[in-house]
Short mmCIF file of N, CA and C in Angstrom, two decimals:
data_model
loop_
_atom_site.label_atom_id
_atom_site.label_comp_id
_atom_site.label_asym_id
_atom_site.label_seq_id
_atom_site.Cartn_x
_atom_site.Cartn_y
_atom_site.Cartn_z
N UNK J 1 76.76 67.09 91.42
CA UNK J 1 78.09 66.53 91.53
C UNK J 1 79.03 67.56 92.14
N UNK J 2 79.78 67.02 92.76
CA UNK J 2 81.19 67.78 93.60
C UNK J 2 82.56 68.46 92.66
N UNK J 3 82.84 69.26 92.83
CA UNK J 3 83.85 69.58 92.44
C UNK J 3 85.43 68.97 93.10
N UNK J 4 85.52 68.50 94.40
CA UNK J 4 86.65 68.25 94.62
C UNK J 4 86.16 66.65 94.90
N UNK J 5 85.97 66.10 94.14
CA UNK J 5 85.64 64.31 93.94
C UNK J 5 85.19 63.68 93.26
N UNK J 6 85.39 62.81 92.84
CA UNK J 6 84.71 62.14 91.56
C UNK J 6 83.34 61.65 92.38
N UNK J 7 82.58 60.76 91.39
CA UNK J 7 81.16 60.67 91.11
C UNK J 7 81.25 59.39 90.42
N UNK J 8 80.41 58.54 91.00
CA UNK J 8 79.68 57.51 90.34
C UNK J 8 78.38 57.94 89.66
N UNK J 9 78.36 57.52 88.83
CA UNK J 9 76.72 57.50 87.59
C UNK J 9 76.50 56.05 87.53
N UNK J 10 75.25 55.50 87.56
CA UNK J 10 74.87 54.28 87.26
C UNK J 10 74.07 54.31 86.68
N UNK J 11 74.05 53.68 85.26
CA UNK J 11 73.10 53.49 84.15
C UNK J 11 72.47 52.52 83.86
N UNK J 12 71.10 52.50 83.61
CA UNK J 12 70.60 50.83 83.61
C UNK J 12 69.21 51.27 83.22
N UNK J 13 69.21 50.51 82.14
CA UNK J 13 68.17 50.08 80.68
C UNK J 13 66.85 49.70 81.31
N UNK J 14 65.84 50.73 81.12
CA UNK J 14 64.44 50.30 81.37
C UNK J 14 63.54 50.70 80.31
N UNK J 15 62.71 49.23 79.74
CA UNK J 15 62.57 49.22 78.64
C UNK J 15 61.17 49.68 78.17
N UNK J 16 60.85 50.63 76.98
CA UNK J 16 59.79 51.26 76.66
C UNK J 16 58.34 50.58 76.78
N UNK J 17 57.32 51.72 77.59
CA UNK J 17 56.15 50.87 77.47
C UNK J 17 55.30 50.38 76.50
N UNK J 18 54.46 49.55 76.13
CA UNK J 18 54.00 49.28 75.05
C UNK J 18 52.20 49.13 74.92
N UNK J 19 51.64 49.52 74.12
CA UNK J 19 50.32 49.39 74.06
C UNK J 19 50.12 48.25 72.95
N UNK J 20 50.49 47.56 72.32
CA UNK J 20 49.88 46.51 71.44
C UNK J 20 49.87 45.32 72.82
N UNK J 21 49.13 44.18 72.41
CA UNK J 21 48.76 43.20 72.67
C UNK J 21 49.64 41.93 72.36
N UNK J 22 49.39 41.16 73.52
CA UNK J 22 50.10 40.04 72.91
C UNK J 22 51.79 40.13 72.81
N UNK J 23 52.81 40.87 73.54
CA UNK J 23 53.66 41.28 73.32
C UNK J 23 54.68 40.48 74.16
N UNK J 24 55.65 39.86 74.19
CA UNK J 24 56.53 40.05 75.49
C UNK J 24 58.09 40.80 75.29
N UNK J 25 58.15 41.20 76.39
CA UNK J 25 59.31 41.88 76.52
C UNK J 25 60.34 41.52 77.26
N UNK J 26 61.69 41.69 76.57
CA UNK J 26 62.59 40.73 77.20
C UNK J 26 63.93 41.90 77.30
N UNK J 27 64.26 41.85 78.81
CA UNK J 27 64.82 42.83 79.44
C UNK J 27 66.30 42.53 79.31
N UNK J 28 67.15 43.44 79.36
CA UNK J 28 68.43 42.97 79.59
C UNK J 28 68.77 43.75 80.68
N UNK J 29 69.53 43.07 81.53
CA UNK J 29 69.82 44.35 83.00
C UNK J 29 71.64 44.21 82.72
N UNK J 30 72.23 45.61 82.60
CA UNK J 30 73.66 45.92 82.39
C UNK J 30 73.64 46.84 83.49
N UNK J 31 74.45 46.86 83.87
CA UNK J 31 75.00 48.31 84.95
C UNK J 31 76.41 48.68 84.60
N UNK J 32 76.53 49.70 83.77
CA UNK J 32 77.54 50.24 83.37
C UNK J 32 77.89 51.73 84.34
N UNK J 33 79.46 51.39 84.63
CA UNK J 33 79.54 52.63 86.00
C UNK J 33 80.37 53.80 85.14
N UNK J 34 79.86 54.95 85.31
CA UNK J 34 80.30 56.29 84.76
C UNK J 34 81.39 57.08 86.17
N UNK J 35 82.28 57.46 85.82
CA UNK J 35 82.90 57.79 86.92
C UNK J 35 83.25 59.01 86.21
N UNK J 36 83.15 60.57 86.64
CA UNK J 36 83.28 61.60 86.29
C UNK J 36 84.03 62.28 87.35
N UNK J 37 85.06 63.13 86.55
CA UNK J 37 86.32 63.37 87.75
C UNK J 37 86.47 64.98 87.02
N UNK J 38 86.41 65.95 88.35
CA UNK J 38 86.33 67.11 87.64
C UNK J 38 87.34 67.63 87.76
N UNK J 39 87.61 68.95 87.33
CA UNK J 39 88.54 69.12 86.53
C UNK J 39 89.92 69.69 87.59
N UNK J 40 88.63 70.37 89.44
CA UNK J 40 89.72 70.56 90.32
C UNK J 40 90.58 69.04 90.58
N UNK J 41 90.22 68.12 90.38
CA UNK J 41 90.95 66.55 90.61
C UNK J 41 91.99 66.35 89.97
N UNK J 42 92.04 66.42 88.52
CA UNK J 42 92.53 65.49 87.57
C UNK J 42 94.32 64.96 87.82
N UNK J 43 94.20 64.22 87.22
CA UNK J 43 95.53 63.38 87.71
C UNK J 43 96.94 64.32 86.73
N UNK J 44 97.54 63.51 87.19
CA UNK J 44 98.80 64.36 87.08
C UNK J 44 99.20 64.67 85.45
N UNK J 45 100.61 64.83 85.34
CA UNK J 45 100.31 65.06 83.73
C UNK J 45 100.58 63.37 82.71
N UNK J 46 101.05 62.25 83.60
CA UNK J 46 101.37 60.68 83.38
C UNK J 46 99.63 60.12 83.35
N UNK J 47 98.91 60.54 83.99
CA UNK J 47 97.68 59.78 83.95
C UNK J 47 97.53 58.94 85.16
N UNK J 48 98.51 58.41 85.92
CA UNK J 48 98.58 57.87 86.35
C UNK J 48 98.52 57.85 87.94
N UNK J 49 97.56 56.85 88.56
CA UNK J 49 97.21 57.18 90.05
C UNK J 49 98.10 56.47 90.66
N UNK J 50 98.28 57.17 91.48
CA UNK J 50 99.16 56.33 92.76
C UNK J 50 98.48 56.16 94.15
N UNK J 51 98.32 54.53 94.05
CA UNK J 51 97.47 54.21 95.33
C UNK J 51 98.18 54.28 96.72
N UNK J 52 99.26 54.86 96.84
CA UNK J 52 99.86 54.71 97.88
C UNK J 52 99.25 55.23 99.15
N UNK J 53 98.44 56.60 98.31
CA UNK J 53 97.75 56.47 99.42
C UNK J 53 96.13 56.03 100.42
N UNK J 54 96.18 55.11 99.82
CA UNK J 54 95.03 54.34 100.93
C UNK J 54 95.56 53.48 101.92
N UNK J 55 95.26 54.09 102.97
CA UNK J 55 95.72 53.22 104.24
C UNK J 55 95.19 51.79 104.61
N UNK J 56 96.09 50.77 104.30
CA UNK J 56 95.52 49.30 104.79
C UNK J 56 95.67 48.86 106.17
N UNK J 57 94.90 48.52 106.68
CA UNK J 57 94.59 47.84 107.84
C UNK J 57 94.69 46.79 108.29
N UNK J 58 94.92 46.01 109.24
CA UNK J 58 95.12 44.32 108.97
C UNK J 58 94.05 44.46 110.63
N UNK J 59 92.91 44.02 110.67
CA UNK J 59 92.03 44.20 111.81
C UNK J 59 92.13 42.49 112.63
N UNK J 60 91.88 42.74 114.31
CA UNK J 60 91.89 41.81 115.06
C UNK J 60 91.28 40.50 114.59
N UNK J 61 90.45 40.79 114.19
CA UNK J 61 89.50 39.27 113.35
C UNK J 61 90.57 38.83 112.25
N UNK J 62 91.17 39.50 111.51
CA UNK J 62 91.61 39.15 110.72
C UNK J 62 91.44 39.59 108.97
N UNK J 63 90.34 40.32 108.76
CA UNK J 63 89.95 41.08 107.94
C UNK J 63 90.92 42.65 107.56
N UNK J 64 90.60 42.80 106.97
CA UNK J 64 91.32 44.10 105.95
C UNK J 64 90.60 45.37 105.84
N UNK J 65 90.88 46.50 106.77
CA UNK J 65 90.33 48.15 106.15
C UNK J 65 90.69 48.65 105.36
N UNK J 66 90.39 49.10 104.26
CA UNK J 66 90.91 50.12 103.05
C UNK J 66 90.67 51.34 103.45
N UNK J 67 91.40 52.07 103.97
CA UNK J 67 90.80 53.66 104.12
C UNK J 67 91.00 54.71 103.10
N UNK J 68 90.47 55.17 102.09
CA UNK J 68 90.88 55.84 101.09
C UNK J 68 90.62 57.30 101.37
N UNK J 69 91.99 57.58 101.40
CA UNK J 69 91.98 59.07 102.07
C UNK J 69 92.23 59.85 100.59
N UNK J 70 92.06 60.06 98.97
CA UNK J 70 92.14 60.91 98.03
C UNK J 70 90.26 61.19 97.60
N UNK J 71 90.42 61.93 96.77
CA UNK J 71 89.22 62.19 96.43
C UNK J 71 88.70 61.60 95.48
N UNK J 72 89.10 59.96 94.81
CA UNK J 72 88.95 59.26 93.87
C UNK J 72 88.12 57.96 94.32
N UNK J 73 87.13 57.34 93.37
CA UNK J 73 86.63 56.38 93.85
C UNK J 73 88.02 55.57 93.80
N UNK J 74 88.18 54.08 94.64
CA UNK J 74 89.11 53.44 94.25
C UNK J 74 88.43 51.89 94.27
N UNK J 75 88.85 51.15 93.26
CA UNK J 75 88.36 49.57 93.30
C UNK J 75 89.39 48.65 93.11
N UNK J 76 89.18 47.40 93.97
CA UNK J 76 90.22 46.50 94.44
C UNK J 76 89.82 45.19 93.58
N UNK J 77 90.26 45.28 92.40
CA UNK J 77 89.70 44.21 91.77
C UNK J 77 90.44 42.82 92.18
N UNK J 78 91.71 42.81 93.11
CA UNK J 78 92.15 41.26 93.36
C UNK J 78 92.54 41.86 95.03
N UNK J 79 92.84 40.44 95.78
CA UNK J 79 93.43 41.01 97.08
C UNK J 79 93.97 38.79 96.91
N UNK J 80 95.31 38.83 97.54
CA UNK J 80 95.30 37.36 97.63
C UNK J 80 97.13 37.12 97.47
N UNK J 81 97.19 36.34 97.51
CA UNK J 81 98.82 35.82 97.65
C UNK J 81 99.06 34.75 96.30
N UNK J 82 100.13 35.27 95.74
CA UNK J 82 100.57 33.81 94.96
C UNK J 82 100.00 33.68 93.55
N UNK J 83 98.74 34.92 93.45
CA UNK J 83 98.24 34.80 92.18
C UNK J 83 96.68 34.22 92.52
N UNK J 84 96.51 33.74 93.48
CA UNK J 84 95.23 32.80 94.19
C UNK J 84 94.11 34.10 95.23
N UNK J 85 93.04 34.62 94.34
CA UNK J 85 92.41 35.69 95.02
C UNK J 85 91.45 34.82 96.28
N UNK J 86 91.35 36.29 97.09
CA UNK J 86 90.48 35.97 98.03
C UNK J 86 89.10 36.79 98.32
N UNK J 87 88.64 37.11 96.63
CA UNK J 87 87.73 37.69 96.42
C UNK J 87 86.89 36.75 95.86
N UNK J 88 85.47 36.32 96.51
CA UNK J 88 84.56 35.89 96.04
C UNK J 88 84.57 35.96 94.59
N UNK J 89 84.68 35.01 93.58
CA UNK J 89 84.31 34.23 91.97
C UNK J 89 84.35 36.00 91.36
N UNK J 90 84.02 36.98 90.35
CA UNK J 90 84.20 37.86 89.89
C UNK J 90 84.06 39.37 90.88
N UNK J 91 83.33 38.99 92.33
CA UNK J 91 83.40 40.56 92.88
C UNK J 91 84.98 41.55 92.91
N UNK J 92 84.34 42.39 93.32
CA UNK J 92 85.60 43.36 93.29
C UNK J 92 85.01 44.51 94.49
N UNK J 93 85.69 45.26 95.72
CA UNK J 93 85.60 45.96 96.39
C UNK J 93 85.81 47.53 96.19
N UNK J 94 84.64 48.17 96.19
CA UNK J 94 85.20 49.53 95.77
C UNK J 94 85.12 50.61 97.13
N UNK J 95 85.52 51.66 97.07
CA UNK J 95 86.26 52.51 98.51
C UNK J 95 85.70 53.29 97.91
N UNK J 96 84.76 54.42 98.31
CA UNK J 96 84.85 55.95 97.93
C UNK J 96 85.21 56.80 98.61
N UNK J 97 85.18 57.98 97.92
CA UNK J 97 86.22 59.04 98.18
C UNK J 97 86.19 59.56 99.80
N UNK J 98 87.30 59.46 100.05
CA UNK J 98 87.49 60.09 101.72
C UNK J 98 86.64 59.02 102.72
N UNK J 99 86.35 57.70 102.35
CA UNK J 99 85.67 56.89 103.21
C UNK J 99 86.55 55.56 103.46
N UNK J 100 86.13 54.15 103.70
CA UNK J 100 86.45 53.15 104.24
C UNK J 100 85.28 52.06 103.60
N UNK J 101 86.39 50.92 103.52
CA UNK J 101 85.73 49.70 103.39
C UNK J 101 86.15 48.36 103.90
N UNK J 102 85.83 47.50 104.23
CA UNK J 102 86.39 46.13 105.06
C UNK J 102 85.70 44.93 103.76
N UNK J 103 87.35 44.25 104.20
CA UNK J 103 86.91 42.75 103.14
C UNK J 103 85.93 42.27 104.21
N UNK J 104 85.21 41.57 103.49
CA UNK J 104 84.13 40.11 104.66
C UNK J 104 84.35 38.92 105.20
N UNK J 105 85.61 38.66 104.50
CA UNK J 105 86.36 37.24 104.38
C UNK J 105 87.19 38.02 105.63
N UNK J 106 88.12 36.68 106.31
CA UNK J 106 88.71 36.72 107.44
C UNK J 106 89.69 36.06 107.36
N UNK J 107 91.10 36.06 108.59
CA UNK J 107 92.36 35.03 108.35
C UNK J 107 93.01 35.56 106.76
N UNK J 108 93.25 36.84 106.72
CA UNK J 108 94.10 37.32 106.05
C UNK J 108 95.20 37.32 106.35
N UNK J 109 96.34 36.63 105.31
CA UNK J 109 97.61 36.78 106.05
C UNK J 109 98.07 38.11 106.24
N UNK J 110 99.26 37.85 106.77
CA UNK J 110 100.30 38.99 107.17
C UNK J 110 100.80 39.75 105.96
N UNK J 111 100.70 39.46 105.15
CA UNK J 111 101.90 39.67 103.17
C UNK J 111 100.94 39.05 102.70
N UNK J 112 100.44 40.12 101.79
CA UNK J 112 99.36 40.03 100.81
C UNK J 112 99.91 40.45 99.60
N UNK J 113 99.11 40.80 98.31
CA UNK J 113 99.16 41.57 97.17
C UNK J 113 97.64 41.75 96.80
N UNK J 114 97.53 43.44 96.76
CA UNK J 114 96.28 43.90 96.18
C UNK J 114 96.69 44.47 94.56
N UNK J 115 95.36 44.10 94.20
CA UNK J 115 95.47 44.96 92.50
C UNK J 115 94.65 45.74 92.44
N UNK J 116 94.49 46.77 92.14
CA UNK J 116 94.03 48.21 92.08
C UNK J 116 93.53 48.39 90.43
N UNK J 117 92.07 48.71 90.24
CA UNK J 117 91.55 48.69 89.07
C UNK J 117 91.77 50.36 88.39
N UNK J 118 92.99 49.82 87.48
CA UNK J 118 93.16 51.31 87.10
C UNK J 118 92.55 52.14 85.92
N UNK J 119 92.88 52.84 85.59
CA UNK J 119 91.93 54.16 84.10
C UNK J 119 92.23 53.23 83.07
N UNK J 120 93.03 52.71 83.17
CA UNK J 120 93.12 51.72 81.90
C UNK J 120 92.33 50.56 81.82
N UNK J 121 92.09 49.98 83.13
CA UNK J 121 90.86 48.36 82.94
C UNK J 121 92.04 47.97 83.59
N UNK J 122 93.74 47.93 83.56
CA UNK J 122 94.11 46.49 83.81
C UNK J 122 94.58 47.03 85.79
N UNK J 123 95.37 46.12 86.29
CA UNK J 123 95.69 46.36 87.39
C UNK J 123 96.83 46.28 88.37
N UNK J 124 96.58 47.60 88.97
CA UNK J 124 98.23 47.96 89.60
C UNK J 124 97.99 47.17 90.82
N UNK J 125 99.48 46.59 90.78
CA UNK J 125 99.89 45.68 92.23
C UNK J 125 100.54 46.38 92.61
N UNK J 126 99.99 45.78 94.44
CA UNK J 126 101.16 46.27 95.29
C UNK J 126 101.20 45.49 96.39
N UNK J 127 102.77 45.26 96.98
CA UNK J 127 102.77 44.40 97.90
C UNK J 127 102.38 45.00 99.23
N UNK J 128 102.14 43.73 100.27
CA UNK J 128 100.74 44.14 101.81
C UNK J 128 101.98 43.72 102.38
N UNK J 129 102.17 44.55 103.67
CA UNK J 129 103.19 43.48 104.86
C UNK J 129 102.53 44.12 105.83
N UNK J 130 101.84 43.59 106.94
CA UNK J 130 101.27 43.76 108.11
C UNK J 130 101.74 43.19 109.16
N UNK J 131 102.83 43.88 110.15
CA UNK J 131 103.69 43.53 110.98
C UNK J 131 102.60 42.87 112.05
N UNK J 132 101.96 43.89 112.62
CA UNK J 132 100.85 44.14 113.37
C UNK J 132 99.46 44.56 113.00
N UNK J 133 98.74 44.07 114.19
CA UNK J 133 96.96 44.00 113.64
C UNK J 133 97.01 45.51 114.23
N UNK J 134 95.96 46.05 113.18
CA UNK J 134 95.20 47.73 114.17
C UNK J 134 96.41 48.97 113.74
N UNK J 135 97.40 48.34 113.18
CA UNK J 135 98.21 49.99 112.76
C UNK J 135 98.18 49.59 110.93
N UNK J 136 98.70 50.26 110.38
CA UNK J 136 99.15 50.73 109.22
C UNK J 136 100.13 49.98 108.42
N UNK J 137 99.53 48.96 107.42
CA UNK J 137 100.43 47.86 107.10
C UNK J 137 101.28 48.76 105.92
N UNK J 138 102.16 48.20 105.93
CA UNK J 138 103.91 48.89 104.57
C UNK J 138 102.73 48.46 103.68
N UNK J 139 103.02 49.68 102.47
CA UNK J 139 102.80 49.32 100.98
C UNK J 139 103.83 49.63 100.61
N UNK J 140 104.12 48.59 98.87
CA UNK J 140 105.25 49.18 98.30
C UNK J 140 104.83 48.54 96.85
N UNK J 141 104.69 49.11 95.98
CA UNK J 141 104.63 49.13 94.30
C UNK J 141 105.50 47.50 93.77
N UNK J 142 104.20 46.44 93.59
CA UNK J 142 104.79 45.41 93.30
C UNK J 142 105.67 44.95 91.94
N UNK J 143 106.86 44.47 92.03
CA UNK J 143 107.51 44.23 91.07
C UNK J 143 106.75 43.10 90.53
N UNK J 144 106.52 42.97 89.27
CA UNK J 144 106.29 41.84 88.08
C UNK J 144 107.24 41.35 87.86
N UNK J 145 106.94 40.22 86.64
CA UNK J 145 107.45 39.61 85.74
C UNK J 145 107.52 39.67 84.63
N UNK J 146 107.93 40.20 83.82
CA UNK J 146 107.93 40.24 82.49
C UNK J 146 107.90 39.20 81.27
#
């Protein structure tokens, strides 16, 4: 593991062999993700990440680049307008550190809202405005409702 980046661990249950007879074995498959963040990283003294900086993209087709320029994995657990996602039934998109990722889906509007899966489980919004395709769409820290 790296010192200036976090780390995915993936854990997953494989179940003991057996010598009796007559046996069956019944598997459960979990994938539980370990994310280990060392200690040159750690977040500020609030806890709290600020996605501001991953650069969004609004591409010619119509699709979305996430470029995540920190040294943190980052995961996009909603992307969509209105409350109505445009993430396939439970997926979620994750970015790692210092790399890029593209939605698959296409005909993304112009003004979006992404939610950002934070240290806590729940998720930070922020509003999308993409003037133009191919540059650098405005982010800005979405206001709620209370």
């Amino acid at each position: 593991m790296t010192e200036k980046r976090s780390s995915i661990l993936n854990v997953r249950e494989i179940p003991p062999k057996t010598d009796k007879k007559n046996v069956m074995q019944v598997t459960m498959q979990h994938a539980l993700k370990l994310f280990w963040r060392p200690k040159a990283i750690e977040l500020e003294d609030d806890g709290v990440m600020s996605y501001e900086k991953v650069e969004i993209i609004r591409r010619n087709d119509g699709s979305i680049r996430f470029n995540n320029k920190m040294p943190y994995h980052v995961t996009l657990g909603y992307i969509g307008t209105n409350g109505i996602t445009m993430l396939p039934q439970t997926q979620s998109l994750m970015v790692t550190p210092y790399s890029h990722a593209d939605t698959q889906f296409k005909n993304v509007p112009s003004a979006f809202q992404v939610g950002y899966i934070n240290d806590f489980g729940g998720l930070s919004f922020y509003e999308i405005n993409c003037p133009t395709v191919n540059n650098s769409c405005n982010v800005s820290v979405a206001k709620r409702d209370k």
